[in-house]
Backbone as JSON, one array per atom type, in Angstrom:
{
  "sequence": "XXXXXXXXXXXXXXXXXXXXXXXXXXXXXXXXXXXXXXXXXXXXXXXXXXXXXXXXXXXXXXXXXXXXXXXXXXXXXXXXXXXXXXXXXXXXXXXXXXXXXXXXXXXXXXXXXXXXXXX",
  "N": [[0.83, -1.2, 0.0], [1.96, 1.22, 0.79], [3.88, 1.51, -1.19], [2.32, 1.94, -3.48], [1.12, 4.36, -2.85], [3.41, 5.98, -2.66], [4.4, 5.81, -5.29], [2.27, 7.01, -6.64], [2.38, 9.65, -5.61], [4.93, 10.47, -6.52], [4.51, 10.29, -9.3], [2.55, 12.26, -9.67], [4.07, 14.5, -8.94], [6.01, 14.56, -10.94], [4.39, 14.99, -13.19], [3.37, 17.51, -12.52], [5.73, 19.01, -12.59], [6.44, 18.82, -15.32], [4.23, 20.08, -16.47], [4.53, 22.68, -15.43], [6.92, 23.44, -16.66], [6.21, 23.43, -19.4], [4.22, 25.41, -19.36], [5.76, 27.64, -18.63], [7.35, 27.92, -20.89], [5.44, 28.61, -22.79], [4.72, 31.1, -21.89], [6.56, 33.02, -22.67], [7.81, 36.32, -23.14], [6.95, 38.66, -25.77], [9.34, 39.54, -28.21], [9.47, 41.59, -30.05], [8.36, 44.9, -30.09], [6.11, 47.67, -30.47], [7.12, 50.94, -31.2], [6.93, 54.42, -30.78], [8.24, 57.46, -31.85], [9.14, 60.92, -31.51], [10.45, 63.58, -33.39], [12.57, 66.35, -34.33], [12.19, 68.15, -37.34], [14.22, 69.72, -38.28], [16.36, 69.14, -36.66], [17.34, 66.15, -36.51], [18.61, 64.63, -34.58], [17.42, 65.17, -32.21], [15.29, 63.48, -30.24], [12.26, 62.25, -28.9], [10.01, 60.56, -26.65], [7.48, 61.48, -26.49], [5.12, 63.95, -27.74], [6.06, 67.38, -28.36], [8.13, 70.31, -28.14], [11.04, 71.23, -30.01], [14.07, 71.52, -28.28], [16.14, 72.99, -29.3], [15.34, 74.67, -31.47], [12.66, 75.25, -31.13], [10.62, 74.34, -32.76], [7.69, 72.32, -33.49], [7.74, 68.92, -32.54], [7.73, 66.16, -34.75], [5.86, 63.24, -35.48], [7.47, 60.17, -35.8], [7.65, 57.38, -38.06], [5.93, 54.49, -36.95], [7.81, 51.99, -35.58], [9.1, 48.68, -35.5], [10.81, 47.31, -32.8], [13.56, 45.52, -31.4], [14.77, 43.78, -28.63], [18.1, 43.53, -27.74], [21.04, 42.19, -26.23], [24.09, 43.34, -24.99], [27.61, 43.41, -24.26], [29.1, 45.81, -22.12], [31.83, 46.22, -22.25], [32.78, 44.69, -24.36], [31.83, 45.15, -27.37], [31.37, 43.5, -29.5], [30.18, 41.26, -28.53], [27.09, 39.98, -28.65], [23.75, 39.21, -27.85], [20.51, 37.61, -27.93], [19.31, 37.16, -25.59], [19.23, 37.85, -22.03], [22.16, 37.74, -19.93], [25.53, 36.75, -19.15], [28.68, 38.13, -20.16], [30.73, 36.17, -22.21], [33.42, 36.65, -22.36], [34.35, 38.42, -20.29], [32.63, 38.15, -18.17], [30.88, 40.12, -17.29], [27.59, 41.54, -16.72], [25.27, 41.42, -19.36], [24.0, 44.21, -21.15], [20.8, 45.62, -21.83], [19.61, 46.62, -25.01], [17.78, 48.45, -27.37], [16.98, 47.92, -30.72], [16.15, 48.79, -34.11], [13.97, 46.65, -35.93], [14.89, 45.98, -38.49], [17.6, 46.58, -38.21], [18.3, 44.75, -36.28], [18.44, 42.29, -37.54], [20.72, 42.63, -39.03], [22.6, 42.93, -37.01], [22.32, 40.47, -35.78], [23.2, 38.74, -37.81], [25.86, 39.57, -37.99], [26.72, 38.87, -35.49], [26.35, 36.09, -35.51], [28.19, 35.38, -37.46], [30.56, 35.69, -36.15], [30.59, 33.83, -34.19], [31.96, 31.42, -34.52], [34.59, 31.99, -34.12]],
  "CA": [[0.0, 0.0, 0.0], [2.86, 2.38, 0.85], [4.52, 1.63, -2.5], [1.35, 2.52, -4.4], [0.99, 5.76, -2.46], [4.67, 6.64, -3.03], [4.43, 5.89, -6.76], [1.26, 8.01, -7.03], [2.89, 10.97, -5.27], [6.03, 10.76, -7.45], [3.93, 10.5, -10.62], [1.92, 13.58, -9.68], [5.13, 15.5, -8.89], [6.61, 14.61, -12.27], [3.41, 15.63, -14.08], [3.33, 18.94, -12.16], [6.97, 19.61, -13.1], [6.34, 18.92, -16.78], [3.23, 21.1, -16.76], [5.12, 23.99, -15.12], [7.92, 23.72, -17.7], [5.49, 23.76, -20.64], [3.57, 26.71, -19.14], [6.79, 28.68, -18.65], [7.77, 28.11, -22.27], [4.36, 29.29, -23.5], [4.55, 32.45, -21.37], [7.69, 33.88, -23.04], [7.37, 37.63, -23.63], [7.24, 38.96, -27.17], [10.59, 40.29, -28.33], [9.25, 42.79, -30.85], [7.34, 45.81, -29.58], [5.9, 48.84, -31.31], [7.66, 52.13, -30.56], [6.65, 55.68, -31.47], [9.17, 58.52, -31.46], [8.91, 62.25, -32.06], [11.73, 64.19, -33.69], [12.54, 67.67, -34.97], [12.52, 68.03, -38.76], [15.47, 70.44, -38.5], [17.4, 68.52, -35.83], [16.94, 64.75, -36.36], [19.21, 64.01, -33.39], [16.5, 65.4, -31.09], [14.28, 62.42, -30.25], [11.49, 62.19, -27.67], [8.97, 59.54, -26.68], [6.19, 62.16, -26.44], [5.13, 65.18, -28.52], [6.52, 68.58, -27.68], [8.86, 71.24, -28.99], [12.48, 71.03, -30.08], [14.77, 72.4, -27.36], [17.11, 73.81, -30.02], [14.75, 75.71, -32.32], [11.29, 75.52, -30.73], [9.63, 73.76, -33.69], [6.96, 71.17, -32.99], [8.29, 67.62, -32.9], [6.85, 65.4, -35.63], [5.81, 61.81, -35.18], [8.19, 59.28, -36.71], [6.92, 56.15, -38.36], [5.94, 53.48, -35.9], [8.75, 50.97, -36.0], [9.28, 47.53, -34.63], [12.13, 47.27, -32.18], [13.89, 44.25, -30.8], [15.73, 43.91, -27.53], [19.3, 42.7, -27.79], [21.88, 42.37, -25.06], [25.49, 43.47, -25.39], [28.56, 43.65, -23.17], [29.59, 47.19, -22.15], [33.27, 46.21, -22.53], [33.04, 43.99, -25.62], [30.68, 45.46, -28.21], [31.16, 42.42, -30.46], [29.38, 40.23, -27.87], [25.68, 40.34, -28.79], [22.87, 38.07, -27.6], [19.1, 37.96, -27.89], [18.84, 36.85, -24.24], [20.1, 38.39, -20.99], [23.15, 36.79, -19.43], [26.84, 37.31, -18.85], [29.65, 38.14, -21.26], [31.62, 35.01, -22.14], [34.82, 37.08, -22.3], [34.75, 39.04, -19.02], [31.69, 37.8, -17.12], [29.99, 41.23, -16.93], [26.19, 41.39, -17.09], [24.95, 42.03, -20.64], [23.06, 45.32, -21.01], [19.74, 45.63, -22.83], [19.64, 47.7, -25.99], [16.73, 48.27, -28.36], [17.38, 48.27, -32.09], [15.08, 48.62, -35.08], [13.9, 45.26, -36.37], [15.75, 45.8, -39.66], [18.97, 46.59, -37.73], [18.56, 43.59, -35.45], [18.86, 41.19, -38.38], [22.11, 42.88, -39.38], [23.4, 42.63, -35.81], [22.28, 39.03, -35.55], [24.08, 38.12, -38.8], [27.24, 39.87, -37.62], [27.01, 38.08, -34.3], [26.46, 34.68, -35.88], [29.41, 35.2, -38.23], [31.71, 35.73, -35.24], [30.45, 32.8, -33.18], [32.91, 30.35, -34.72], [35.96, 32.44, -33.85]],
  "C": [[0.87, 1.26, 0.0], [3.54, 2.6, -0.5], [3.58, 2.3, -3.5], [1.19, 4.01, -4.12], [2.23, 6.55, -2.89], [4.76, 6.82, -4.55], [3.44, 6.95, -7.24], [1.76, 9.43, -6.77], [4.01, 11.37, -6.23], [5.5, 11.04, -8.86], [3.29, 11.87, -10.71], [2.97, 14.69, -9.65], [5.79, 15.66, -10.26], [5.68, 15.31, -13.25], [3.34, 17.13, -13.79], [4.57, 19.65, -12.68], [6.94, 19.8, -14.61], [5.36, 20.02, -17.16], [3.79, 22.5, -16.52], [6.13, 24.39, -16.19], [7.25, 24.14, -19.0], [4.82, 25.12, -20.5], [4.58, 27.84, -19.2], [7.26, 28.95, -20.07], [6.71, 28.85, -23.07], [4.24, 30.75, -23.09], [5.73, 33.37, -21.69], [7.18, 35.21, -23.56], [7.72, 37.81, -25.1], [8.49, 39.82, -27.23], [10.41, 41.58, -29.12], [8.13, 43.62, -30.23], [7.23, 47.0, -30.53], [6.37, 50.07, -30.54], [7.36, 53.35, -31.42], [7.63, 56.72, -30.94], [8.77, 59.83, -32.13], [10.27, 62.91, -32.25], [11.53, 65.55, -34.36], [12.93, 67.49, -36.44], [13.82, 68.76, -39.1], [16.65, 69.79, -37.75], [17.03, 67.05, -35.57], [17.56, 64.04, -35.16], [18.37, 64.22, -32.14], [15.37, 64.38, -31.2], [13.6, 62.4, -28.89], [10.45, 61.08, -27.79], [7.57, 60.15, -26.59], [6.27, 63.45, -27.26], [5.57, 66.37, -27.69], [7.21, 69.51, -28.66], [10.36, 70.94, -28.92], [13.17, 72.01, -29.12], [15.76, 73.32, -28.07], [16.47, 74.95, -30.79], [13.29, 76.03, -31.98], [10.23, 74.99, -31.67], [8.92, 72.59, -33.03], [7.65, 69.88, -33.45], [7.27, 66.86, -33.72], [6.96, 63.92, -35.31], [6.57, 61.03, -36.24], [7.32, 58.08, -37.0], [7.02, 55.21, -37.18], [6.86, 52.36, -36.39], [8.79, 49.82, -35.0], [10.69, 47.58, -34.08], [12.32, 45.91, -31.53], [14.92, 44.49, -29.71], [16.9, 42.97, -27.8], [20.12, 43.03, -26.55], [23.33, 42.36, -25.49], [26.35, 43.77, -24.17], [29.06, 45.09, -23.25], [31.08, 47.27, -22.49], [33.6, 45.62, -23.9], [31.83, 44.13, -26.52], [30.4, 44.37, -29.25], [30.34, 41.28, -29.86], [27.93, 40.69, -27.88], [24.85, 39.08, -28.59], [21.43, 38.54, -27.64], [18.49, 37.65, -26.53], [19.75, 37.52, -23.21], [21.06, 37.31, -20.51], [24.44, 37.5, -19.1], [27.74, 37.2, -20.07], [30.55, 36.92, -21.13], [33.09, 35.39, -22.03], [35.22, 37.58, -20.92], [33.79, 38.74, -17.88], [30.76, 38.93, -16.68], [28.57, 40.94, -17.39], [25.94, 42.11, -18.41], [23.87, 43.09, -20.44], [22.06, 45.3, -22.16], [19.85, 46.85, -23.72], [18.52, 47.42, -26.99], [17.23, 48.73, -29.71], [16.17, 48.07, -33.0], [15.12, 47.2, -35.6], [14.79, 45.01, -37.57], [17.22, 45.78, -39.24], [19.3, 45.32, -36.96], [18.97, 42.39, -36.3], [20.31, 41.37, -38.8], [23.01, 42.53, -38.19], [23.47, 41.14, -35.59], [23.21, 38.31, -36.53], [25.54, 38.36, -38.43], [27.64, 39.02, -36.43], [27.25, 36.62, -34.68], [27.74, 34.41, -36.68], [30.63, 35.14, -37.34], [31.68, 34.58, -34.23], [31.51, 31.71, -33.31], [34.34, 30.72, -34.37], [36.41, 32.06, -32.47]]
}
């Protein structure tokens, strides 16, 4: 009787573990998000996340096209180390810092990263 009870408890624990793992995989956050920026038509280096006026010339900031951005992670000491997940730099062990790039740029970064992986 004790063996049956023990086997039942272990089976339920294994099923609960598998269910938790599958649920965690399904709950991954989306990597691409929509971002809106406002910029000055005379000073494109002036960028804001809300409408307003350019601090340099006083013109109204214009809405930029809505663009998809992707989060990448890079080492502050080794800019060639790029990952799509948080973690530590394989060269120095520092924590990788999050950086958002346009979706079109992220494919370029990803290709550059993948080309260096074999080195």
